[in-house]
Coordinates of C-alpha atoms and ligand atoms in Angstrom, one line a residue:
Chain A
M86 CA -165.3 14.6 -74.9
K87 CA -163.1 11.6 -75.6
A88 CA -163.6 8.3 -73.8
L89 CA -160.9 5.6 -73.6
V90 CA -162.2 2.1 -72.9
S91 CA -159.8 -0.8 -72.1
V92 CA -160.8 -4.2 -73.3
K93 CA -159.1 -7.5 -72.4
R94 CA -159.2 -10.9 -74.2
V95 CA -160.0 -13.6 -71.7
V96 CA -161.1 -17.3 -71.6
D97 CA -164.8 -17.2 -72.2
Y98 CA -166.9 -17.2 -69.0
N99 CA -168.7 -20.4 -70.0
V100 CA -165.5 -22.4 -70.2
R101 CA -164.8 -24.9 -67.5
I102 CA -161.2 -24.2 -66.5
Q103 CA -158.7 -27.0 -66.5
V104 CA -155.6 -26.8 -64.5
K105 CA -152.4 -28.3 -66.1
S106 CA -151.4 -31.4 -64.2
D107 CA -147.8 -30.2 -63.8
G108 CA -149.0 -27.2 -61.8
S109 CA -147.7 -24.7 -64.4
G110 CA -151.0 -22.9 -65.0
V111 CA -154.4 -23.3 -66.6
V112 CA -155.1 -24.6 -70.1
T113 CA -155.8 -21.6 -72.4
D114 CA -154.7 -23.1 -75.7
G115 CA -157.6 -24.3 -77.9
V116 CA -160.3 -22.9 -75.6
K117 CA -162.8 -20.2 -76.5
H118 CA -161.8 -16.7 -75.7
S119 CA -163.9 -13.5 -75.7
M120 CA -164.0 -10.0 -74.4
N121 CA -164.0 -9.8 -70.6
P122 CA -167.7 -9.4 -69.8
F123 CA -167.1 -6.4 -67.6
D124 CA -165.3 -4.7 -70.5
E125 CA -168.3 -5.3 -72.7
I126 CA -170.3 -3.4 -70.2
A127 CA -167.7 -0.6 -70.3
M128 CA -167.9 -0.5 -74.1
E129 CA -171.7 -0.4 -74.0
E130 CA -171.6 2.4 -71.5
A131 CA -169.3 4.4 -73.7
V132 CA -171.6 3.9 -76.7
R133 CA -174.6 5.0 -74.7
L134 CA -172.8 8.1 -73.5
K135 CA -172.0 8.9 -77.1
E136 CA -175.6 8.3 -78.2
K137 CA -176.6 10.7 -75.5
G138 CA -174.2 13.3 -76.8
K139 CA -172.0 13.2 -73.8
V140 CA -169.0 11.5 -75.5
T141 CA -167.9 12.5 -78.9
E142 CA -165.2 9.9 -79.6
I143 CA -164.6 6.4 -78.3
V144 CA -161.1 4.9 -78.4
A145 CA -160.7 1.2 -77.4
V146 CA -157.4 0.0 -76.1
T147 CA -156.0 -3.4 -75.4
I148 CA -152.7 -4.8 -74.3
G149 CA -151.6 -8.2 -75.6
G150 CA -150.4 -10.4 -78.5
A151 CA -151.7 -10.6 -82.1
K152 CA -154.9 -12.5 -81.1
N153 CA -156.1 -9.4 -79.2
E154 CA -157.0 -7.8 -82.5
E155 CA -160.2 -9.9 -82.4
T156 CA -161.1 -8.2 -79.1
L157 CA -160.4 -4.8 -80.6
R158 CA -162.6 -5.6 -83.6
T159 CA -165.4 -6.5 -81.2
A160 CA -164.9 -3.2 -79.5
L161 CA -165.1 -1.4 -82.8
A162 CA -168.3 -3.4 -83.7
F163 CA -169.8 -2.1 -80.4
G164 CA -169.1 1.4 -81.6
A165 CA -165.6 2.4 -80.8
D166 CA -164.4 4.9 -83.4
R167 CA -160.8 3.6 -83.5
A168 CA -158.5 1.4 -81.5
I169 CA -155.1 1.2 -80.0
H170 CA -153.3 -2.1 -79.8
V171 CA -150.4 -2.1 -77.3
K172 CA -148.5 -5.1 -78.6
E173 CA -147.0 -7.2 -75.9
E174 CA -146.7 -11.0 -75.9
G175 CA -146.9 -12.8 -72.6
E176 CA -148.4 -11.9 -69.3
V177 CA -148.9 -8.3 -68.4
Q178 CA -149.7 -7.7 -64.7
P179 CA -152.0 -4.9 -63.5
L180 CA -149.5 -2.2 -62.5
T181 CA -147.7 -2.5 -65.9
A182 CA -151.0 -2.5 -67.7
A183 CA -152.1 0.6 -65.7
K184 CA -148.8 2.4 -66.7
A185 CA -149.5 1.7 -70.3
F186 CA -153.2 2.8 -70.1
A187 CA -152.2 6.0 -68.1
A188 CA -149.7 6.8 -70.9
V189 CA -152.4 6.3 -73.6
L190 CA -155.0 8.4 -71.6
K191 CA -152.5 11.2 -71.3
K192 CA -151.5 11.1 -74.9
E193 CA -155.1 11.0 -76.1
E194 CA -156.2 13.6 -73.6
A195 CA -159.3 11.5 -72.9
K196 CA -161.6 12.7 -70.1
L197 CA -163.0 9.4 -69.2
F198 CA -161.4 6.0 -68.7
L199 CA -163.9 3.2 -68.7
A200 CA -162.8 -0.3 -67.7
G201 CA -164.3 -3.4 -66.3
K202 CA -164.0 -3.7 -62.6
Q203 CA -162.1 -7.0 -62.9
A204 CA -161.0 -9.4 -65.6
I205 CA -162.5 -12.8 -65.1
D206 CA -159.1 -14.6 -65.7
D207 CA -156.9 -13.2 -62.9
D208 CA -159.8 -11.6 -61.0
A209 CA -157.4 -9.0 -59.8
N210 CA -159.7 -5.9 -59.7
Q211 CA -156.8 -3.5 -59.7
T212 CA -156.1 -1.9 -63.1
G213 CA -158.6 1.0 -63.1
Q214 CA -157.7 2.1 -59.7
M215 CA -154.0 2.0 -60.5
V216 CA -154.6 4.2 -63.6
A217 CA -156.4 6.7 -61.5
A218 CA -153.6 6.7 -58.9
L219 CA -150.8 7.0 -61.4
L220 CA -152.5 10.1 -62.9
D221 CA -153.8 11.5 -59.6
I222 CA -157.3 11.6 -60.9
A223 CA -160.7 10.6 -59.5
Q224 CA -161.9 7.0 -59.5
A225 CA -165.4 5.6 -59.1
T226 CA -165.3 1.8 -59.1
F227 CA -168.0 -0.8 -59.4
A228 CA -170.4 1.6 -61.1
S229 CA -174.1 0.7 -61.6
K230 CA -175.1 4.1 -62.8
V231 CA -173.1 6.9 -64.5
E232 CA -174.4 10.4 -65.2
I233 CA -172.2 12.9 -66.9
D234 CA -172.9 16.6 -66.4
G235 CA -170.3 19.0 -67.9
D236 CA -166.9 18.3 -66.4
K237 CA -168.4 16.2 -63.6
A238 CA -169.8 12.7 -63.3
T239 CA -172.1 11.3 -60.7
V240 CA -171.6 7.6 -60.2
T241 CA -173.6 5.1 -58.2
R242 CA -171.4 2.3 -56.9
E243 CA -172.3 -1.2 -55.8
I244 CA -170.6 -1.7 -52.4
D245 CA -171.0 -4.2 -49.6
A246 CA -173.3 -2.0 -47.6
G247 CA -175.6 -1.0 -50.5
L248 CA -175.4 1.7 -53.1
E249 CA -173.0 4.6 -52.7
T250 CA -173.0 7.8 -54.8
L251 CA -169.8 9.7 -55.6
E252 CA -169.4 12.9 -57.5
V253 CA -166.1 13.1 -59.4
D254 CA -164.4 15.7 -61.5
L255 CA -163.3 14.7 -64.9
P256 CA -160.9 13.3 -66.0
A257 CA -161.8 10.2 -64.1
V258 CA -161.6 6.5 -64.1
I259 CA -164.9 4.6 -63.9
T260 CA -164.9 0.8 -63.5
T261 CA -168.1 -1.1 -64.4
D262 CA -170.2 -3.5 -62.4
L263 CA -172.6 -6.0 -63.8
R264 CA -175.8 -4.0 -63.5
L265 CA -174.6 -0.8 -65.2
N266 CA -176.2 -1.9 -68.5
E267 CA -176.9 -4.9 -70.7
P268 CA -174.4 -5.0 -73.6
R269 CA -176.1 -4.9 -77.0
Y270 CA -176.1 -7.9 -79.3
L271 CA -173.7 -7.1 -82.1
K272 CA -175.2 -7.0 -85.6
L273 CA -173.5 -8.3 -88.7
P274 CA -173.4 -4.8 -90.4
D275 CA -171.6 -3.4 -87.4
I276 CA -169.2 -6.3 -87.4
M277 CA -168.5 -5.7 -91.1
K278 CA -168.0 -1.9 -90.5
A279 CA -165.6 -2.7 -87.7
K280 CA -163.3 -4.4 -90.1
K281 CA -162.6 -1.1 -91.8
K282 CA -162.0 1.0 -88.7
P283 CA -158.4 1.9 -87.9
I284 CA -156.2 0.1 -85.3
E285 CA -153.0 1.7 -84.3
A286 CA -150.2 -0.5 -83.0
V287 CA -147.9 0.8 -80.3
S288 CA -145.3 -0.8 -78.0
F289 CA -144.4 -0.2 -74.3
A290 CA -141.3 1.6 -75.6
D291 CA -143.4 4.0 -77.7
L292 CA -145.4 4.8 -74.6
G293 CA -142.3 5.1 -72.5
V294 CA -143.5 2.3 -70.2
T295 CA -141.1 0.0 -68.4
P296 CA -142.8 -3.1 -67.1
A297 CA -143.0 -3.2 -63.3
A298 CA -141.5 -6.1 -61.4
G299 CA -144.2 -8.8 -61.3
L300 CA -145.5 -11.4 -58.9
K301 CA -144.0 -14.7 -59.7
T302 CA -146.4 -17.6 -59.9
T303 CA -144.7 -20.7 -58.6
K304 CA -147.6 -23.1 -58.6
T305 CA -151.2 -23.4 -59.9
V306 CA -153.5 -26.1 -58.5
P307 CA -157.2 -26.9 -58.7
P308 CA -159.2 -26.0 -55.7
P309 CA -159.8 -28.8 -53.1
A310 CA -162.5 -31.1 -54.3
R311 CA -165.7 -31.3 -52.3
S312 CA -166.6 -34.8 -51.2
K313 CA -169.6 -36.4 -52.9
G314 CA -172.8 -35.5 -51.4
I315 CA -176.1 -37.4 -50.8
M316 CA -179.5 -37.0 -52.3
V317 CA -182.6 -37.0 -50.1
K318 CA -186.2 -37.5 -51.3
T319 CA -188.3 -35.7 -48.8
T320 CA -188.1 -32.7 -46.5
D321 CA -188.3 -35.1 -43.5
E322 CA -185.1 -36.9 -44.8
L323 CA -183.5 -33.5 -45.3
V324 CA -184.2 -32.4 -41.7
E325 CA -183.0 -35.7 -40.5
A326 CA -179.7 -35.5 -42.5
L327 CA -179.1 -32.0 -41.1
K328 CA -179.8 -33.1 -37.6
S329 CA -177.4 -36.0 -37.9
K330 CA -174.7 -33.6 -38.9
G331 CA -175.5 -31.4 -35.9
L332 CA -176.5 -28.6 -38.2
L333 CA -180.0 -28.1 -36.9
Chain B
M245 CA -138.7 -8.6 -39.3
S246 CA -142.0 -7.7 -40.9
K247 CA -144.0 -4.6 -39.9
I248 CA -147.5 -4.8 -41.2
L249 CA -150.0 -2.0 -41.6
I250 CA -153.6 -2.9 -41.7
V251 CA -156.1 -0.3 -42.8
A252 CA -159.2 -0.4 -40.7
E253 CA -162.6 -0.5 -42.4
H254 CA -165.3 1.0 -40.3
A255 CA -168.7 2.6 -40.5
E256 CA -170.8 4.5 -38.0
G257 CA -168.1 4.1 -35.3
K258 CA -168.0 0.4 -35.7
L259 CA -165.0 -1.6 -36.8
N260 CA -165.8 -3.9 -39.7
G261 CA -165.6 -7.6 -38.8
G262 CA -163.3 -8.2 -41.7
V263 CA -160.5 -6.4 -39.9
A264 CA -160.2 -9.2 -37.3
K265 CA -159.8 -11.7 -40.2
T266 CA -157.2 -9.5 -41.9
V267 CA -155.3 -9.5 -38.6
A268 CA -155.4 -13.3 -38.8
A269 CA -153.8 -13.2 -42.2
A270 CA -151.2 -10.8 -40.9
K271 CA -150.3 -13.1 -38.1
G272 CA -149.4 -15.7 -40.7
V273 CA -146.7 -13.3 -41.9
G274 CA -145.5 -12.6 -38.4
G275 CA -143.8 -9.5 -37.0
E276 CA -145.4 -6.3 -35.7
I277 CA -149.0 -5.7 -36.6
H278 CA -150.4 -2.1 -36.6
V279 CA -153.9 -1.1 -37.5
A280 CA -154.5 2.4 -38.8
V281 CA -157.9 4.1 -38.3
F282 CA -158.7 7.0 -40.6
A283 CA -161.8 8.9 -39.6
A284 CA -163.1 12.3 -38.7
D285 CA -162.8 11.1 -35.1
A286 CA -161.0 7.8 -34.9
A287 CA -161.1 7.3 -31.1
A288 CA -164.0 4.8 -30.8
V289 CA -162.9 2.6 -33.7
A290 CA -159.3 2.7 -32.5
E291 CA -160.3 1.4 -29.2
Q292 CA -162.1 -1.6 -30.8
A293 CA -159.0 -2.3 -33.0
A294 CA -156.7 -2.2 -30.0
K295 CA -158.5 -5.2 -28.6
L296 CA -157.8 -7.5 -31.5
D297 CA -155.4 -10.3 -30.5
G298 CA -152.1 -9.9 -32.3
V299 CA -152.3 -6.1 -32.9
T300 CA -149.3 -4.4 -31.4
K301 CA -150.3 -0.8 -32.0
V302 CA -153.2 1.3 -33.3
L303 CA -152.6 4.5 -35.2
A304 CA -155.5 7.0 -35.1
V305 CA -155.6 9.5 -37.9
N306 CA -158.2 12.2 -37.4
N307 CA -159.1 14.4 -40.3
A308 CA -162.5 15.8 -41.3
A309 CA -161.8 14.7 -44.9
N310 CA -162.0 11.1 -43.6
A311 CA -165.6 11.3 -42.5
N312 CA -166.5 9.0 -45.3
P313 CA -164.2 6.4 -46.8
V314 CA -163.1 7.7 -50.2
A315 CA -160.2 5.7 -51.7
A316 CA -158.7 8.7 -53.5
V317 CA -158.7 10.7 -50.2
L318 CA -157.4 7.8 -48.0
A319 CA -154.6 6.6 -50.3
P320 CA -152.1 9.5 -50.0
Q321 CA -152.5 9.4 -46.2
I322 CA -151.9 5.6 -46.1
V323 CA -148.9 5.9 -48.4
E324 CA -147.4 8.5 -46.0
V325 CA -148.0 6.3 -43.0
A326 CA -146.8 3.2 -44.8
S327 CA -143.5 4.9 -45.7
G328 CA -142.6 4.7 -42.0
G329 CA -140.8 1.4 -42.4
Y330 CA -143.8 -0.9 -43.1
T331 CA -143.0 -4.0 -45.1
H332 CA -146.7 -4.9 -45.7
V333 CA -150.0 -3.1 -46.2
F334 CA -153.0 -5.4 -45.7
V335 CA -156.6 -4.4 -46.4
P336 CA -159.8 -6.5 -46.0
G337 CA -161.0 -7.9 -49.3
T338 CA -164.3 -6.1 -49.2
T339 CA -165.5 -3.5 -51.7
F340 CA -163.8 -1.0 -49.5
G341 CA -160.4 -2.8 -49.7
K342 CA -160.7 -3.6 -53.4
D343 CA -161.4 0.0 -54.2
L344 CA -158.5 1.3 -52.1
A345 CA -155.6 -1.2 -52.2
P346 CA -154.6 -0.7 -55.9
R347 CA -154.5 3.0 -55.3
I348 CA -152.0 2.4 -52.6
A349 CA -150.0 -0.2 -54.5
A350 CA -149.7 2.0 -57.6
K351 CA -148.5 4.9 -55.5
L352 CA -145.9 2.6 -53.9
D353 CA -145.0 1.4 -57.4
V354 CA -145.7 -2.3 -56.5
Q355 CA -147.9 -5.0 -57.9
Q356 CA -150.7 -5.9 -55.5
V357 CA -151.7 -9.4 -54.3
S358 CA -155.5 -9.6 -54.5
D359 CA -157.6 -12.0 -52.3
V360 CA -154.9 -13.6 -50.2
M361 CA -156.3 -17.0 -49.1
A362 CA -153.2 -18.5 -47.5
V363 CA -149.9 -17.0 -46.2
H364 CA -146.8 -19.1 -46.7
G365 CA -144.4 -16.5 -45.5
P366 CA -143.7 -12.7 -45.8
N367 CA -143.5 -12.9 -49.6
S368 CA -145.5 -16.0 -50.6
F369 CA -149.2 -16.2 -50.8
D370 CA -152.1 -18.3 -52.3
R371 CA -154.7 -16.5 -54.3
P372 CA -157.6 -17.7 -56.5
I373 CA -158.0 -17.0 -60.2
Y374 CA -160.7 -17.9 -62.7
A375 CA -163.5 -17.5 -60.1
G376 CA -161.7 -19.8 -57.7
N377 CA -161.3 -22.6 -60.3
A378 CA -157.6 -22.5 -59.8
I379 CA -155.4 -21.5 -56.9
T380 CA -152.0 -19.9 -57.5
T381 CA -149.1 -19.5 -55.2
V382 CA -147.3 -16.2 -55.9
E383 CA -144.1 -14.7 -54.7
T384 CA -143.9 -10.9 -54.4
P385 CA -140.8 -9.0 -55.7
A386 CA -138.8 -6.6 -53.6
G387 CA -140.7 -3.6 -52.2
T388 CA -143.7 -3.2 -49.9
V389 CA -146.3 -6.0 -50.1
V390 CA -149.8 -4.6 -50.7
A391 CA -152.5 -7.2 -50.4
T392 CA -156.3 -7.6 -50.0
V393 CA -157.3 -10.5 -47.8
R394 CA -160.0 -12.9 -48.8
L395 CA -162.0 -12.9 -45.6
A396 CA -163.7 -16.2 -46.2
S397 CA -160.3 -17.9 -45.8
F398 CA -159.5 -16.7 -42.3
Q399 CA -161.0 -17.0 -38.9
A400 CA -161.4 -13.8 -37.0
V401 CA -158.8 -13.3 -34.1
G402 CA -160.2 -12.8 -30.6
A403 CA -160.8 -9.5 -28.9
G404 CA -158.7 -10.0 -25.7
G405 CA -155.8 -7.7 -26.6
S406 CA -154.9 -4.3 -25.4
A407 CA -152.6 -2.5 -27.9
S408 CA -151.6 1.0 -27.4
V409 CA -153.4 3.7 -29.4
E410 CA -151.3 6.5 -30.8
T411 CA -152.7 9.6 -32.5
V412 CA -150.7 10.5 -35.5
S413 CA -150.9 13.5 -37.8
V414 CA -150.5 13.0 -41.4
G415 CA -149.4 15.9 -43.7
A416 CA -150.3 14.4 -47.1
A417 CA -152.4 16.7 -49.2
V418 CA -155.8 15.0 -50.0
P419 CA -157.5 15.6 -53.3
T420 CA -160.9 17.1 -53.7
H421 CA -161.7 15.6 -57.1
T422 CA -163.8 12.8 -55.5
R423 CA -166.7 13.7 -53.3
Y424 CA -168.9 11.4 -51.3
V425 CA -172.6 12.1 -51.9
K426 CA -174.6 9.5 -50.1
L427 CA -175.0 5.9 -49.2
E428 CA -178.3 4.0 -49.6
A429 CA -177.8 1.2 -47.1
Q430 CA -180.1 -1.7 -46.8
K431 CA -181.2 -2.0 -43.2
S432 CA -181.8 -5.5 -42.2
E433 CA -182.4 -7.2 -38.9
R434 CA -181.1 -10.5 -40.3
P435 CA -177.6 -11.8 -39.7
D436 CA -175.0 -10.2 -41.9
L437 CA -174.4 -12.3 -45.0
Q438 CA -170.6 -12.2 -44.6
S439 CA -170.5 -13.4 -41.0
A440 CA -173.7 -15.5 -40.7
A441 CA -173.3 -19.1 -39.7
R442 CA -176.3 -20.0 -41.8
V443 CA -177.3 -18.5 -45.2
V444 CA -180.3 -19.2 -47.4
S445 CA -180.0 -17.9 -51.0
G446 CA -182.6 -17.7 -53.6
G447 CA -182.2 -17.7 -57.4
R448 CA -184.1 -16.8 -60.6
A449 CA -186.6 -19.5 -59.8
L450 CA -188.2 -17.3 -57.1
G451 CA -189.7 -15.2 -60.0
S452 CA -190.5 -12.1 -58.0
S453 CA -189.7 -10.1 -54.9
E454 CA -193.0 -11.1 -53.4
N455 CA -192.1 -14.8 -53.8
F456 CA -188.8 -14.2 -52.0
K457 CA -190.9 -14.3 -48.9
V458 CA -190.6 -18.1 -48.8
I459 CA -186.8 -17.6 -48.6
F460 CA -187.0 -14.9 -45.9
D461 CA -189.5 -16.9 -43.8
F462 CA -187.3 -20.0 -43.8
A463 CA -184.2 -18.0 -43.1
D464 CA -185.9 -16.3 -40.2
K465 CA -187.0 -19.6 -38.8
I466 CA -183.4 -20.9 -38.7
G467 CA -181.7 -17.5 -37.9
A468 CA -180.0 -17.4 -41.3
G469 CA -178.7 -14.5 -43.4
V470 CA -180.2 -14.2 -46.9
G471 CA -178.3 -14.2 -50.2
A472 CA -179.2 -14.4 -53.9
S473 CA -177.8 -15.3 -57.3
R474 CA -177.0 -12.6 -59.8
A475 CA -180.1 -13.5 -61.8
A476 CA -182.3 -12.8 -58.8
V477 CA -180.6 -9.4 -58.2
D478 CA -180.5 -8.5 -61.9
S479 CA -184.3 -9.2 -62.0
G480 CA -184.8 -6.8 -59.2
Y481 CA -186.2 -9.4 -56.7
V482 CA -183.6 -8.3 -54.1
P483 CA -181.0 -5.6 -53.7
N484 CA -177.4 -5.8 -55.0
D485 CA -175.8 -6.2 -51.6
M486 CA -177.3 -9.7 -51.4
Q487 CA -175.5 -11.1 -54.4
V488 CA -173.3 -14.1 -53.6
G489 CA -170.5 -15.1 -56.1
Q490 CA -167.4 -14.2 -58.0
T491 CA -168.5 -10.6 -58.3
G492 CA -170.7 -10.4 -55.2
K493 CA -170.0 -11.6 -51.7
I494 CA -167.7 -14.5 -50.9
I495 CA -169.1 -16.3 -47.9
A496 CA -168.1 -19.1 -45.6
P497 CA -171.2 -20.2 -43.6
E498 CA -171.5 -23.5 -41.7
L499 CA -174.6 -24.2 -43.6
Y500 CA -175.7 -22.9 -47.0
F501 CA -179.0 -23.4 -48.8
A502 CA -179.1 -22.8 -52.6
V503 CA -182.7 -22.6 -53.5
G504 CA -183.7 -22.4 -57.2
I505 CA -180.1 -21.7 -58.1
S506 CA -178.6 -23.6 -61.0
G507 CA -175.0 -23.5 -59.7
A508 CA -173.1 -21.5 -62.3
I509 CA -169.4 -21.3 -61.7
Q510 CA -169.7 -17.6 -60.9
H511 CA -172.1 -18.4 -58.1
L512 CA -170.1 -21.3 -56.8
A513 CA -167.1 -19.0 -56.5
G514 CA -168.8 -17.4 -53.6
I515 CA -169.6 -20.5 -51.6
K516 CA -166.5 -22.7 -52.0
D517 CA -165.8 -22.3 -48.3
A518 CA -169.3 -23.1 -47.1
R519 CA -169.0 -26.1 -44.8
T520 CA -172.3 -27.8 -45.8
I521 CA -174.2 -27.0 -49.0
V522 CA -177.8 -28.0 -49.4
A523 CA -179.3 -27.6 -52.8
I524 CA -183.0 -27.5 -53.6
N525 CA -183.8 -27.5 -57.3
K526 CA -186.5 -29.1 -59.5
D527 CA -184.0 -30.1 -62.1
P528 CA -182.1 -33.2 -61.1
E529 CA -179.4 -32.3 -63.7
A530 CA -178.7 -28.9 -62.2
P531 CA -174.9 -28.4 -61.7
I532 CA -175.5 -27.3 -58.1
F533 CA -176.0 -30.9 -57.2
E534 CA -172.4 -31.7 -58.2
V535 CA -171.2 -29.6 -55.3
A536 CA -174.0 -30.0 -52.8
D537 CA -173.5 -32.1 -49.7
I538 CA -177.2 -32.7 -49.5
G539 CA -179.5 -32.4 -52.5
L540 CA -183.3 -32.5 -52.8
V541 CA -185.0 -32.5 -56.1
G542 CA -188.3 -30.7 -55.9
D543 CA -190.4 -27.6 -56.4
L544 CA -189.1 -24.9 -54.0
F545 CA -192.5 -23.4 -53.5
Q546 CA -193.6 -26.7 -52.0
V547 CA -190.3 -27.8 -50.4
V548 CA -189.3 -24.6 -48.6
P549 CA -192.6 -23.8 -46.8
E550 CA -192.7 -27.4 -45.8
L551 CA -189.1 -27.1 -44.3
T552 CA -190.1 -23.9 -42.6
G553 CA -192.8 -25.8 -40.8
K554 CA -190.5 -28.7 -39.8
V555 CA -187.4 -27.0 -38.4
Ligands
FAD32 C1 -168.8 -11.9 -65.4 C2 -169.9 -12.6 -64.7 C3 -170.0 -12.6 -63.3 C4 -171.0 -13.2 -62.7 N1 -171.1 -13.1 -61.3 C5 -172.0 -13.8 -60.6 C6 -172.1 -13.8 -59.2 O1 -171.3 -13.1 -58.5 N2 -173.1 -14.5 -58.6 C7 -174.0 -15.2 -59.3 O2 -174.9 -15.8 -58.7 N3 -174.0 -15.2 -60.6 C8 -173.0 -14.5 -61.3 N4 -173.0 -14.6 -62.7 C9 -174.2 -15.2 -63.4 C10 -174.1 -16.7 -63.5 O3 -173.4 -17.0 -64.7 C11 -175.6 -17.2 -63.7 O4 -176.2 -16.6 -64.8 C12 -176.4 -17.0 -62.4 O5 -175.7 -17.4 -61.3 C13 -177.7 -17.8 -62.6 O6 -178.6 -17.5 -61.5 P1 -179.7 -18.6 -61.1 O7 -178.9 -19.9 -60.7 O8 -180.5 -17.9 -60.1 O9 -180.5 -18.7 -62.4 P2 -180.7 -19.9 -63.4 O10 -179.4 -20.4 -63.9 O11 -181.7 -19.5 -64.4 O12 -181.2 -21.1 -62.5 C14 -182.4 -21.2 -62.0 C15 -182.6 -22.6 -61.4 O13 -183.8 -22.7 -60.7 C16 -184.4 -24.0 -60.9 N5 -185.8 -23.8 -60.7 C17 -186.7 -23.2 -61.5 N6 -188.0 -23.3 -61.0 C18 -187.8 -23.9 -59.8 C19 -188.7 -24.3 -58.8 N7 -190.0 -24.0 -58.8 N8 -188.3 -25.0 -57.7 C20 -186.9 -25.4 -57.7 N9 -186.0 -25.0 -58.6 C21 -186.5 -24.3 -59.7 C22 -184.0 -24.3 -62.3 O14 -183.9 -25.7 -62.5 C23 -182.6 -23.7 -62.4 O15 -181.6 -24.6 -62.0 C24 -172.0 -13.9 -63.4 C25 -171.9 -14.0 -64.8 C26 -170.9 -13.4 -65.4 C27 -170.8 -13.5 -66.9

């Protein structure tokens, strides 16, 4: 069984985001980028499924400009067998990305599409669900446990009320939550090996994808600043401060 | 004029509190506001939805397949209803809504607006990106507007209304490829994290689930809900539904206590709308103090029991 894993290059989660003073966006030039943390979890899960003999081939796919090759190399170091680079410069919004992934999934005849539940740049949390919708296949989002049994998967999902279990027929889309696994630390030999693995470049045109009309961002601003707080020294002072604010 | 369809989230015959906040966001758009209830038997929930101020009609869709909320099953039915002249489909920004809305948007061939935090007009909204470290204003292109609503940004509407309830039949075929198996819900007598006026959260510093008792004791004394950082959940001290943050729950209590939590940006993303933040941490350099309204440097195992005794 073939698994397709989507990976996105994003500003590293440790970076303190700066908003440009002219309101045109956030500063992304010259800041550290890495693979979206949820996508690392998706990659790790694919590799574990392969180690368990449930998955036979892992294909990593990304959409973006030349720099995204780095992200694909990381995916290959995790253990993807090969990679597909959908080359598109500029912003690609979720529906358009989903159309491209759906086209790749179909072409590859993959049974499993693994993706992070959200990318930590736009925090949209849409793409996986959209891929499933476009192909009319099952989706199990926010997964914290995945078990594959023949042509079915049983997925435990982290939802507001607790843990929900779904059974889905394959092919299916599964999006990963934080507690699905802990991604492995990449070792140098794997990183070296990844350099030799094949990356196929394709375009939206090759995939027959026409970008969907996008949302237009008219302004980007920092969140309202919180006013400077006070420090107290004792619990008595804390109780006093809360009482004076009418909070206790 | 806008005609807005809100998908009701509900469980065990109760309308989710997020729906009243979603109605508040819809009121910012203006126009007609309809709430659709999909259930095996929608009557009880429909009645609750009909009371929400601003709702002009409730649509009850009864189908045995809707006994449990499964996005793949609900989406085709919602798309059919939405095709009846609706300009907007709004869904609460809960895990229910986040799972469901993109499935609707893709079927309607439109981009979705996630986490609407302010409404400027029928086609202009604010939404957070980068864990809330930037706020963007976006304009939607032509077509139906599909959005999830960031609940912490809106005050629930009142329940003094009396909209009409209409039972509608929906013909859309529903898929069988996704089957609900079970829900392991955490039963708690404590106030619900997402609507509690006071919340006390504990972090990695608690060290064990037994130690979390100091948090629970304090919370119970002041009638607070209890939350946690990701580190505390990952370590197994408390269940996943207590996680507060970018990828957990986004909350807006009057009073928030961050106890033994360092203040990572992903955690702060969940508490940006808290009115007053109190931080208790033994490290005076902890980033949480940069956002706290009141800070106390100290050992939580001494400070928190002391507080419990004093409030
Ligand atoms: C993609 C992604 C998503 C994430 N989403 C979330 C999220 O939704 N929510 C979330 O919370 N995190 C999230 N995180 C994790 C986040 O980055 C931090 O790792 C996490 O919040 C740290 O939890 P903590 O503050 O409990 O632990 P730590 O950072 O380890 O902090 C523990 C704190 O306790 C203090 N302390 C220790 N002992 C005591 C004591 N006896 N008394 C008082 N203070 C003490 C220490 O000084 C320290 O400040 C996410 C991370 C990633 C990469």
